[in-house]
CSV table of C-alpha atoms and ligand atoms in Angstrom, one decimal:
chain,number,residue,atom,x,y,z
L,1,UNK,CA,-22.6,-11.6,15.2
L,2,UNK,CA,-20.6,-13.2,18.0
L,3,UNK,CA,-16.9,-13.8,17.3
L,4,UNK,CA,-16.1,-17.5,17.4
L,5,UNK,CA,-12.9,-19.3,18.1
L,6,UNK,CA,-9.8,-17.5,16.8
L,7,UNK,CA,-7.5,-20.1,15.4
L,8,UNK,CA,-9.7,-22.8,13.9
L,9,UNK,CA,-12.3,-21.8,11.4
L,10,UNK,CA,-15.9,-23.0,11.9
L,11,UNK,CA,-15.7,-25.8,9.3
L,12,UNK,CA,-19.0,-25.4,7.5
L,13,UNK,CA,-18.8,-21.6,7.3
L,14,UNK,CA,-16.1,-21.6,4.7
L,15,UNK,CA,-17.0,-24.9,3.0
L,16,UNK,CA,-17.1,-23.5,-0.5
L,17,UNK,CA,-14.0,-21.4,0.0
L,18,UNK,CA,-12.2,-24.6,1.0
L,19,UNK,CA,-13.2,-26.4,-2.1
L,20,UNK,CA,-12.4,-23.4,-4.3
L,21,UNK,CA,-9.0,-23.0,-2.8
L,22,UNK,CA,-8.2,-26.7,-3.1
L,23,UNK,CA,-9.0,-26.5,-6.8
L,24,UNK,CA,-6.9,-23.2,-7.1
L,25,UNK,CA,-3.9,-25.0,-5.6
L,26,UNK,CA,-3.9,-27.5,-8.4
L,27,UNK,CA,-3.6,-24.6,-10.9
L,28,UNK,CA,-1.5,-21.8,-9.4
L,29,UNK,CA,1.3,-21.6,-6.8
L,30,UNK,CA,-0.4,-21.3,-3.4
L,31,UNK,CA,-3.7,-21.2,-5.3
L,32,UNK,CA,-3.3,-17.4,-5.6
L,33,UNK,CA,-2.1,-14.6,-7.9
L,34,UNK,CA,-0.2,-12.8,-5.1
L,35,UNK,CA,1.3,-14.5,-2.0
L,36,UNK,CA,-0.4,-12.6,0.8
L,37,UNK,CA,-3.8,-13.7,-0.4
L,38,UNK,CA,-3.0,-17.3,0.6
L,39,UNK,CA,-3.7,-16.5,4.3
L,40,UNK,CA,-0.5,-18.4,5.2
L,41,UNK,CA,0.5,-15.8,7.8
L,42,UNK,CA,-2.8,-16.3,9.6
L,43,UNK,CA,-3.0,-20.1,9.3
L,44,UNK,CA,-6.4,-20.1,7.6
L,45,UNK,CA,-7.8,-21.2,4.2
L,46,UNK,CA,-8.2,-18.1,2.1
L,47,UNK,CA,-11.7,-16.8,1.6
L,48,UNK,CA,-12.7,-16.8,-2.0
L,49,UNK,CA,-14.6,-13.6,-2.9
L,50,UNK,CA,-17.2,-13.4,-5.6
L,51,UNK,CA,-18.2,-9.8,-5.5
L,52,UNK,CA,-17.8,-6.4,-3.8
L,53,UNK,CA,-20.1,-3.4,-3.4
L,54,UNK,CA,-19.4,-0.4,-1.4
L,55,UNK,CA,-17.6,-1.3,1.9
L,56,UNK,CA,-18.6,-5.0,1.6
L,57,UNK,CA,-17.3,-8.1,-0.1
L,58,UNK,CA,-19.2,-11.3,-0.4
L,59,UNK,CA,-17.5,-14.7,-0.4
L,60,UNK,CA,-18.4,-17.9,-2.3
L,61,UNK,CA,-20.3,-19.2,0.8
L,62,UNK,CA,-22.5,-16.2,0.6
L,63,UNK,CA,-21.1,-14.4,3.7
L,64,UNK,CA,-20.7,-10.6,3.6
L,65,UNK,CA,-17.7,-8.8,5.2
L,66,UNK,CA,-17.0,-5.2,6.0
L,67,UNK,CA,-13.8,-4.9,3.9
L,68,UNK,CA,-10.6,-3.1,5.2
L,69,UNK,CA,-8.3,-4.8,2.6
L,70,UNK,CA,-9.8,-2.7,-0.2
L,71,UNK,CA,-7.5,-4.5,-2.6
L,72,UNK,CA,-4.6,-3.2,-0.6
L,73,UNK,CA,-5.3,0.4,-1.3
L,74,UNK,CA,-6.9,1.2,-4.7
L,75,UNK,CA,-10.5,1.2,-3.6
L,76,UNK,CA,-10.8,4.6,-1.8
L,77,UNK,CA,-14.3,4.9,-3.1
L,78,UNK,CA,-15.2,1.4,-2.1
L,79,UNK,CA,-16.1,-1.6,-4.4
L,80,UNK,CA,-17.8,-1.1,-7.7
L,81,UNK,CA,-18.5,2.7,-7.3
L,82,UNK,CA,-21.2,3.6,-9.8
L,83,UNK,CA,-19.2,6.4,-11.4
L,84,UNK,CA,-16.4,4.0,-12.3
L,85,UNK,CA,-18.7,1.3,-13.5
L,86,UNK,CA,-20.5,3.8,-15.8
L,87,UNK,CA,-17.1,5.2,-17.0
L,88,UNK,CA,-15.8,1.7,-17.9
L,89,UNK,CA,-19.1,0.8,-19.7
L,90,UNK,CA,-18.7,3.9,-21.8
L,91,UNK,CA,-15.2,3.0,-23.1
L,92,UNK,CA,-15.0,-0.8,-23.0
L,93,UNK,CA,-17.0,-1.1,-26.3
L,94,UNK,CA,-14.6,1.1,-28.1
L,95,UNK,CA,-11.5,-1.1,-27.6
L,96,UNK,CA,-9.4,-2.0,-24.6
L,97,UNK,CA,-5.9,-1.3,-25.9
L,98,UNK,CA,-4.4,0.1,-29.1
L,99,UNK,CA,-0.7,0.3,-28.7
L,100,UNK,CA,-1.0,3.9,-29.8
L,101,UNK,CA,-1.5,7.2,-28.0
L,102,UNK,CA,-4.9,8.0,-26.8
L,103,UNK,CA,-6.3,11.3,-25.3
L,104,UNK,CA,-7.4,9.3,-22.3
L,105,UNK,CA,-3.8,9.2,-21.2
L,106,UNK,CA,-3.5,13.0,-21.7
L,107,UNK,CA,-6.5,13.5,-19.5
L,108,UNK,CA,-5.3,11.3,-16.6
L,109,UNK,CA,-1.7,12.7,-17.0
L,110,UNK,CA,-3.1,16.3,-16.6
L,111,UNK,CA,-4.9,15.3,-13.4
L,112,UNK,CA,-1.8,13.6,-11.9
L,113,UNK,CA,0.5,16.5,-12.8
L,114,UNK,CA,-2.0,19.0,-11.4
L,115,UNK,CA,-2.3,17.1,-8.1
L,116,UNK,CA,1.2,15.9,-7.2
L,117,UNK,CA,3.7,18.6,-6.3
L,118,UNK,CA,6.8,16.7,-7.5
L,119,UNK,CA,5.5,15.7,-10.9
L,120,UNK,CA,5.9,17.8,-14.0
L,121,UNK,CA,5.9,14.9,-16.4
L,122,UNK,CA,4.5,11.4,-15.8
L,123,UNK,CA,4.8,7.9,-17.4
L,124,UNK,CA,2.1,5.3,-16.9
L,125,UNK,CA,3.0,1.7,-16.2
L,126,UNK,CA,1.0,-1.3,-15.1
L,127,UNK,CA,2.1,-1.9,-11.5
L,128,UNK,CA,3.8,-0.4,-8.5
L,129,UNK,CA,6.7,-2.7,-9.0
L,130,UNK,CA,7.2,-1.4,-12.6
L,131,UNK,CA,6.9,2.2,-11.3
L,132,UNK,CA,9.6,1.6,-8.6
L,133,UNK,CA,11.9,-0.4,-10.9
L,134,UNK,CA,11.7,2.3,-13.6
L,135,UNK,CA,12.1,5.2,-11.1
L,136,UNK,CA,15.2,3.6,-9.7
L,137,UNK,CA,16.7,3.0,-13.2
L,138,UNK,CA,16.0,6.7,-13.9
L,139,UNK,CA,17.6,7.8,-10.7
L,140,UNK,CA,20.7,5.8,-11.5
L,141,UNK,CA,20.9,7.2,-15.0
L,142,UNK,CA,20.4,10.8,-13.9
L,143,UNK,CA,22.8,10.7,-11.1
L,144,UNK,CA,25.4,8.4,-12.7
L,145,UNK,CA,25.5,6.5,-9.4
L,146,UNK,CA,24.5,2.9,-8.7
L,147,UNK,CA,23.6,2.5,-5.0
L,148,UNK,CA,20.1,2.9,-3.6
L,149,UNK,CA,19.3,3.4,0.1
L,150,UNK,CA,16.0,1.8,1.2
L,151,UNK,CA,14.4,1.3,4.6
L,152,UNK,CA,14.0,-2.1,6.2
L,153,UNK,CA,10.3,-2.9,6.2
L,154,UNK,CA,9.4,-0.6,3.3
L,155,UNK,CA,8.1,-2.5,0.2
L,156,UNK,CA,8.5,-1.2,-3.3
L,157,UNK,CA,7.3,-4.2,-5.3
L,158,UNK,CA,9.3,-7.3,-6.2
L,159,UNK,CA,12.0,-5.9,-8.5
L,160,UNK,CA,15.3,-7.7,-7.9
L,161,UNK,CA,17.3,-4.8,-6.5
L,162,UNK,CA,14.7,-4.2,-3.8
L,163,UNK,CA,14.1,-7.8,-2.7
L,164,UNK,CA,16.7,-7.5,0.0
L,165,UNK,CA,17.0,-8.5,3.6
L,166,UNK,CA,19.3,-6.7,6.1
L,167,UNK,CA,22.8,-8.1,6.0
L,168,UNK,CA,25.3,-7.7,8.8
L,169,UNK,CA,26.9,-4.4,9.8
L,170,UNK,CA,25.6,-1.0,10.8
L,171,UNK,CA,24.6,0.4,7.4
L,172,UNK,CA,23.7,-3.0,6.1
L,173,UNK,CA,24.4,-4.0,2.5
L,174,UNK,CA,21.4,-5.8,1.2
L,175,UNK,CA,21.5,-9.6,0.7
L,176,UNK,CA,18.9,-11.2,-1.5
L,177,UNK,CA,15.7,-12.0,0.4
L,178,UNK,CA,14.6,-14.4,-2.4
L,179,UNK,CA,16.3,-17.2,-4.4
L,180,UNK,CA,16.9,-16.1,-7.9
L,181,UNK,CA,18.1,-12.6,-7.0
L,182,UNK,CA,21.8,-12.3,-7.6
L,183,UNK,CA,23.9,-10.9,-4.8
L,184,UNK,CA,25.5,-8.7,-7.4
L,185,UNK,CA,22.2,-6.9,-7.8
L,186,UNK,CA,21.3,-6.5,-4.2
L,187,UNK,CA,24.9,-5.5,-3.4
L,188,UNK,CA,23.9,-2.0,-4.6
L,189,UNK,CA,21.1,-1.7,-2.1
L,190,UNK,CA,21.9,-0.2,1.3
L,191,UNK,CA,19.5,-0.8,4.1
L,192,UNK,CA,18.6,1.6,6.9
L,193,UNK,CA,15.9,1.6,9.6
L,194,UNK,CA,12.8,3.6,8.9
L,195,UNK,CA,12.3,6.8,10.8
L,196,UNK,CA,16.1,7.2,11.3
L,197,UNK,CA,17.6,10.1,9.4
L,198,UNK,CA,20.9,9.6,11.2
L,199,UNK,CA,21.2,6.2,9.7
L,200,UNK,CA,20.6,7.6,6.2
L,201,UNK,CA,23.3,10.3,6.8
L,202,UNK,CA,25.7,7.5,7.9
L,203,UNK,CA,24.9,5.4,4.9
L,204,UNK,CA,25.5,8.3,2.5
L,205,UNK,CA,28.8,9.0,4.3
L,206,UNK,CA,29.8,5.4,4.1
L,207,UNK,CA,29.3,5.5,0.3
L,208,UNK,CA,30.4,9.0,-0.8
L,209,UNK,CA,29.3,9.9,-4.2
L,210,UNK,CA,27.8,6.5,-4.8
L,211,UNK,CA,24.2,6.8,-3.7
L,212,UNK,CA,21.8,7.5,-6.6
L,213,UNK,CA,18.7,7.8,-4.4
L,214,UNK,CA,17.0,7.4,-1.1
L,215,UNK,CA,13.8,5.4,-1.7
L,216,UNK,CA,11.2,5.6,1.0
L,217,UNK,CA,7.5,5.1,1.7
L,218,UNK,CA,6.6,8.5,3.1
L,219,UNK,CA,4.1,6.7,5.2
L,220,UNK,CA,5.2,3.1,5.7
L,221,UNK,CA,2.3,0.8,4.8
L,222,UNK,CA,4.0,-2.6,4.5
L,223,UNK,CA,5.0,-3.2,8.1
L,224,UNK,CA,1.6,-2.2,9.4
L,225,UNK,CA,0.9,1.5,9.0
L,226,UNK,CA,3.8,3.5,10.5
L,227,UNK,CA,3.7,7.3,10.0
L,228,UNK,CA,6.9,9.3,9.6
L,229,UNK,CA,8.2,10.7,12.8
L,230,UNK,CA,8.0,14.6,12.9
L,231,UNK,CA,10.8,16.0,10.8
L,232,UNK,CA,11.9,12.7,9.3
L,233,UNK,CA,10.9,13.4,5.7
L,234,UNK,CA,12.3,16.9,5.8
L,235,UNK,CA,15.5,15.6,7.2
L,236,UNK,CA,15.7,13.2,4.2
L,237,UNK,CA,15.0,16.1,1.8
L,238,UNK,CA,17.8,18.1,3.4
L,239,UNK,CA,20.3,15.2,3.3
L,240,UNK,CA,19.6,14.6,-0.3
L,241,UNK,CA,20.0,18.2,-1.2
L,242,UNK,CA,23.3,18.4,0.7
L,243,UNK,CA,24.8,15.3,-1.1
L,244,UNK,CA,23.3,15.5,-4.6
L,245,UNK,CA,21.2,12.4,-3.9
L,246,UNK,CA,17.8,12.0,-5.4
L,247,UNK,CA,14.8,11.6,-3.0
L,248,UNK,CA,12.3,9.0,-4.2
L,249,UNK,CA,8.9,8.8,-2.6
L,250,UNK,CA,7.1,5.5,-3.2
L,251,UNK,CA,3.5,6.8,-3.1
L,252,UNK,CA,2.0,3.7,-4.6
L,253,UNK,CA,-0.1,3.4,-1.5
L,254,UNK,CA,-0.2,7.0,-0.2
L,255,UNK,CA,-0.7,8.7,-3.5
L,256,UNK,CA,-4.3,10.1,-3.6
L,257,UNK,CA,-4.9,8.1,-0.4
L,258,UNK,CA,-4.0,10.7,2.2
L,259,UNK,CA,-5.0,13.7,0.0
L,260,UNK,CA,-4.9,14.7,-3.6
L,261,UNK,CA,-1.2,15.6,-3.3
L,262,UNK,CA,-0.4,12.4,-1.5
L,263,UNK,CA,2.0,12.3,1.4
L,264,UNK,CA,4.2,14.9,-0.2
L,265,UNK,CA,1.3,17.3,-0.2
L,266,UNK,CA,0.3,16.4,3.3
L,267,UNK,CA,3.8,16.8,4.8
L,268,UNK,CA,5.0,19.6,2.5
L,269,UNK,CA,8.1,17.6,1.4
L,270,UNK,CA,8.6,17.3,-2.3
L,271,UNK,CA,10.7,14.4,-3.6
L,272,UNK,CA,12.7,14.3,-6.8
L,273,UNK,CA,10.9,11.2,-8.0
L,274,UNK,CA,7.4,9.9,-7.2
L,275,UNK,CA,5.9,6.5,-7.8
L,276,UNK,CA,2.2,6.1,-7.9
L,277,UNK,CA,-0.1,3.1,-8.2
L,278,UNK,CA,-3.3,1.6,-6.7
L,279,UNK,CA,-5.8,4.6,-6.6
L,280,UNK,CA,-4.3,6.2,-9.8
L,281,UNK,CA,-5.8,3.3,-11.7
L,282,UNK,CA,-9.2,3.3,-9.9
L,283,UNK,CA,-8.9,-0.4,-9.2
L,284,UNK,CA,-7.5,-1.4,-12.6
L,285,UNK,CA,-3.9,-2.3,-13.4
L,286,UNK,CA,-2.2,1.0,-13.6
L,287,UNK,CA,0.7,2.8,-11.9
L,288,UNK,CA,3.0,5.7,-12.8
L,289,UNK,CA,6.2,7.4,-12.0
L,290,UNK,CA,7.0,11.1,-12.4
L,291,UNK,CA,9.4,13.8,-11.7
L,292,UNK,CA,10.5,17.2,-12.9
L,293,UNK,CA,10.5,17.8,-16.7
L,294,UNK,CA,14.3,17.8,-16.7
L,295,UNK,CA,14.5,14.4,-15.1
L,296,UNK,CA,11.6,12.8,-17.0
L,297,UNK,CA,12.9,14.0,-20.4
L,298,UNK,CA,15.7,11.4,-19.8
L,299,UNK,CA,13.1,8.6,-20.3
L,300,UNK,CA,12.7,7.0,-23.8
L,301,UNK,CA,11.9,8.1,-26.4
L,302,UNK,CA,12.9,11.6,-25.3
L,303,UNK,CA,16.0,10.3,-23.6
L,304,UNK,CA,18.2,7.2,-23.3
L,305,UNK,CA,16.6,5.6,-20.2
L,306,UNK,CA,14.6,2.7,-21.6
L,307,UNK,CA,11.2,1.6,-20.2
L,308,UNK,CA,8.2,0.3,-22.0
L,309,UNK,CA,4.9,-1.6,-21.5
L,310,UNK,CA,2.3,-3.1,-23.8
L,311,UNK,CA,-0.7,-2.2,-21.7
L,312,UNK,CA,0.7,1.0,-20.2
L,313,UNK,CA,-1.9,3.8,-20.4
L,314,UNK,CA,-4.7,1.5,-21.5
L,315,UNK,CA,-8.0,3.3,-21.9
L,316,UNK,CA,-9.9,1.2,-19.3
L,317,UNK,CA,-7.4,2.1,-16.5
L,318,UNK,CA,-7.3,5.7,-17.7
L,319,UNK,CA,-11.1,5.9,-17.5
L,320,UNK,CA,-11.3,4.3,-14.1
L,321,UNK,CA,-8.4,6.3,-12.6
L,322,UNK,CA,-9.6,9.6,-14.0
L,323,UNK,CA,-13.1,9.0,-12.7
L,324,UNK,CA,-11.8,8.3,-9.2
L,325,UNK,CA,-9.5,11.3,-9.2
L,326,UNK,CA,-12.4,13.5,-10.3
L,327,UNK,CA,-14.5,12.2,-7.4
L,328,UNK,CA,-11.7,12.8,-5.0
L,329,UNK,CA,-11.3,16.4,-6.2
L,330,UNK,CA,-15.0,17.2,-6.3
L,331,UNK,CA,-16.6,19.7,-3.8
L,332,UNK,CA,-13.2,20.9,-2.7
L,333,UNK,CA,-12.1,17.3,-1.9
L,334,UNK,CA,-15.0,16.7,0.5
L,335,UNK,CA,-14.3,13.0,0.3
L,336,UNK,CA,-11.1,13.4,2.3
L,337,UNK,CA,-12.8,15.4,5.0
L,338,UNK,CA,-15.5,12.7,5.4
L,339,UNK,CA,-12.8,10.0,5.4
L,340,UNK,CA,-10.9,11.8,8.1
L,341,UNK,CA,-14.0,11.9,10.4
L,342,UNK,CA,-15.0,8.2,9.8
L,343,UNK,CA,-11.4,6.9,10.1
L,344,UNK,CA,-10.7,8.9,13.3
L,345,UNK,CA,-13.9,7.4,14.7
L,346,UNK,CA,-12.8,3.9,13.8
L,347,UNK,CA,-9.3,4.4,15.3
L,348,UNK,CA,-10.8,5.8,18.6
L,349,UNK,CA,-13.3,3.0,18.7
L,350,UNK,CA,-10.6,0.3,18.2
L,351,UNK,CA,-8.6,1.8,21.0
L,352,UNK,CA,-11.6,1.7,23.3
L,353,UNK,CA,-12.6,-1.8,22.2
L,354,UNK,CA,-9.0,-3.1,22.8
L,355,UNK,CA,-9.0,-1.4,26.3
L,356,UNK,CA,-12.3,-3.1,27.1
L,357,UNK,CA,-10.9,-6.4,25.8
L,358,UNK,CA,-7.8,-6.1,28.0
L,359,UNK,CA,-5.6,-6.2,24.9
L,360,UNK,CA,-2.7,-3.6,24.7
L,361,UNK,CA,-2.5,-2.1,21.2
L,362,UNK,CA,-0.9,0.8,19.5
L,363,UNK,CA,-3.2,2.2,16.8
L,364,UNK,CA,-1.7,4.4,14.1
L,365,UNK,CA,-3.6,6.4,11.5
L,366,UNK,CA,-2.9,8.8,8.7
L,367,UNK,CA,-6.2,9.8,7.0
L,368,UNK,CA,-7.9,6.6,6.0
L,369,UNK,CA,-4.8,4.4,6.5
L,370,UNK,CA,-4.7,2.6,9.9
L,371,UNK,CA,-2.5,0.2,11.7
L,372,UNK,CA,-3.2,-1.9,14.8
L,373,UNK,CA,0.0,-3.2,16.6
L,374,UNK,CA,-0.4,-5.8,19.3
L,375,UNK,CA,2.2,-4.4,21.7
L,376,UNK,CA,3.4,-5.6,25.1
L,377,UNK,CA,1.8,-2.9,27.1
L,378,UNK,CA,-0.3,0.2,26.8
L,379,UNK,CA,1.7,3.2,25.8
L,380,UNK,CA,4.3,1.2,23.7
L,381,UNK,CA,4.8,2.8,20.2
L,382,UNK,CA,6.1,1.3,16.9
L,383,UNK,CA,8.2,3.4,14.6
L,384,UNK,CA,10.1,0.9,12.5
L,385,UNK,CA,10.4,-2.7,11.3
L,386,UNK,CA,12.2,-3.9,14.4
L,387,UNK,CA,9.3,-2.5,16.5
L,388,UNK,CA,6.7,-4.0,14.2
L,389,UNK,CA,8.2,-7.5,14.2
L,390,UNK,CA,8.6,-7.4,18.0
L,391,UNK,CA,4.8,-7.2,18.3
L,392,UNK,CA,2.6,-10.2,19.2
L,393,UNK,CA,1.7,-11.5,15.7
L,394,UNK,CA,0.1,-14.5,17.4
L,395,UNK,CA,-2.5,-12.1,18.8
L,396,UNK,CA,-3.0,-10.5,15.4
L,397,UNK,CA,-3.7,-14.0,14.1
L,398,UNK,CA,-6.3,-14.6,16.7
L,399,UNK,CA,-7.8,-11.1,16.2
L,400,UNK,CA,-7.9,-11.6,12.4
L,401,UNK,CA,-9.7,-15.0,12.8
L,402,UNK,CA,-12.3,-13.6,15.2
L,403,UNK,CA,-12.9,-10.6,13.0
L,404,UNK,CA,-13.3,-12.7,9.9
L,405,UNK,CA,-15.7,-15.1,11.6
L,406,UNK,CA,-17.6,-12.0,12.7
L,407,UNK,CA,-17.9,-10.6,9.2
L,408,UNK,CA,-15.0,-8.1,9.1
L,409,UNK,CA,-12.3,-8.7,6.5
L,410,UNK,CA,-8.8,-7.5,7.5
L,411,UNK,CA,-5.5,-8.2,5.6
L,412,UNK,CA,-4.3,-11.7,6.3
L,413,UNK,CA,-1.0,-10.4,7.7
L,414,UNK,CA,0.0,-8.2,10.6
L,415,UNK,CA,2.2,-6.3,8.2
L,416,UNK,CA,-0.4,-4.6,6.1
L,417,UNK,CA,-2.5,-1.5,6.5
L,418,UNK,CA,-6.3,-1.1,7.1
L,419,UNK,CA,-7.9,1.0,4.4
L,420,UNK,CA,-11.2,2.9,5.0
L,421,UNK,CA,-13.2,3.8,2.0
L,422,UNK,CA,-15.8,6.5,1.3
L,423,UNK,CA,-18.3,3.7,1.4
L,424,UNK,CA,-17.6,2.8,5.0
L,425,UNK,CA,-20.7,4.3,6.7
L,426,UNK,CA,-21.8,4.5,10.4
L,427,UNK,CA,-23.3,1.0,10.3
L,428,UNK,CA,-20.1,-0.5,8.9
L,429,UNK,CA,-18.1,1.1,11.6
L,430,UNK,CA,-20.6,0.1,14.3
L,431,UNK,CA,-20.5,-3.5,13.2
L,432,UNK,CA,-16.7,-3.4,13.0
L,433,UNK,CA,-16.3,-2.2,16.5
L,434,UNK,CA,-18.9,-4.6,17.9
L,435,UNK,CA,-17.0,-7.5,16.5
L,436,UNK,CA,-13.7,-6.0,17.5
L,437,UNK,CA,-14.6,-6.0,21.2
L,438,UNK,CA,-14.9,-9.8,21.2
L,439,UNK,CA,-11.9,-10.2,18.9
L,440,UNK,CA,-9.7,-8.2,21.2
L,441,UNK,CA,-10.8,-10.4,24.1
L,442,UNK,CA,-9.9,-13.5,22.1
L,443,UNK,CA,-6.5,-11.9,21.2
L,444,UNK,CA,-5.8,-11.0,24.8
L,445,UNK,CA,-6.2,-14.6,25.7
L,446,UNK,CA,-3.4,-15.8,23.4
Z,501,KE4,P1,2.3,-3.7,-7.2
Z,501,KE4,O1,3.5,-4.2,-8.0
Z,501,KE4,O2,1.8,-4.8,-6.3
Z,501,KE4,O3,1.2,-3.1,-8.0
Z,501,KE4,O4,2.9,-2.6,-6.2
Z,501,KE4,C1,4.0,-2.8,-5.4
Z,501,KE4,C2,4.1,-1.8,-4.3
Z,501,KE4,C3,5.0,-0.8,-4.4
Z,501,KE4,N1,5.0,0.1,-3.4
Z,501,KE4,C4,4.2,0.1,-2.3
Z,501,KE4,C5,4.3,1.1,-1.3
Z,501,KE4,C6,3.3,-1.0,-2.2
Z,501,KE4,O5,2.5,-1.0,-1.1
Z,501,KE4,C7,3.2,-1.9,-3.2
Z,501,KE4,C8,2.3,-3.1,-3.1
Z,501,KE4,N2,1.6,-3.3,-1.9
Z,501,KE4,C9,1.2,-4.6,-1.6
Z,501,KE4,C10,0.4,-4.5,-0.2
Z,501,KE4,N3,1.2,-4.3,0.9
Z,501,KE4,C11,0.3,-5.2,-2.6
Z,501,KE4,C12,-0.4,-6.5,-2.2
Z,501,KE4,C13,0.2,-7.7,-2.8
Z,501,KE4,O6,1.5,-7.8,-2.9
Z,501,KE4,O7,-0.6,-8.6,-3.2
């Protein structure tokens, strides 16, 4: 399918999506339930999806797309995997929520604790934002300290204390990045560049005895996909040990994505607190936070740190999440081995297609998480937010439009991650690379 023009969509191709979005805008801010879905960053009308199956989603105009959004991470087995559909059908008729304990929570908790090195006890919540918000509250309670260090460009959900932009100064004190967030809240957030352990050391030194935790995405997935530089995570671990600071890994995206043990298992660095989301709920609203037993016993009702949730641990999400984790653990985690081969092939193919298209890119990959950065010249690397934002986002926009028109769905923002699923077969990869060749040519022309 030839890629068509990059910036203006072929009018008839998306006719029903245009109508659906116009209606949605009369009902919801931006016509969406989450801002990125509005396609604002890529200057297009969002595609309205009606279904997904395997590696494919279908829009309201009847077009199929090879999907690399994957709901931004949860769908490591692809859309509507049969095992999950069957598991949900088995439980949905017995009730969807009870507000009382169920053994379904016990079963998923056992799987999480067995898989994640830093988790001895776990609490289920309903979103990654809730997990991060709760884990930070716990870190402050356990340490008796108020300040949190976070990296510019890492995203931990929309909880007030983490909606911060870099203020002035070397170790910048956060200023609100959204109206409605009081400066008094973000004043406890200290911002440092990603992949810079020296900046974390300086930030801790600048606030002696005041830093509760260093919060980090062990593989950054919200400024494009940026892997940790060699030694970075261990340096954070050492710094936290030296200063009595807690290390918080936000594994909402990386948990069960890059291996059963997440990034902490992959890199062999165990945090004090872990946030999980996305895959842990198998595509349903579910997230979690966990830590050692000593830390987690501080959480209500065992301890004084309050956190609650009506639908936390609901049986549908427990069934979906448990089914996915079982599939990921099966046959000695064969799924990850297959994902590694397919994802490596995609990354290499994208590099080759970009070269052929005369478009300099820096392709990153950890397991089935990929990033494509439109850099100035071949050989340029991106290791932090400043590097990511210095890239040619206009080229990404052109690339995105050409891929979409060619039947490949990427995230409608240069600052997201590509997700490969177990359902992405050779034909899906072949089609992706065929469209990418033309799309890189279009991007190179911007
Ligand atoms: P949720 O509250 O959206 O479930 O999770 C927040 C969150 C926390 N931590 C990390 C590392 C995350 O990536 C996220 C959410 N990721 C975004 C995608 N970059 C969700 C997509 C969206 O906002 O619509």
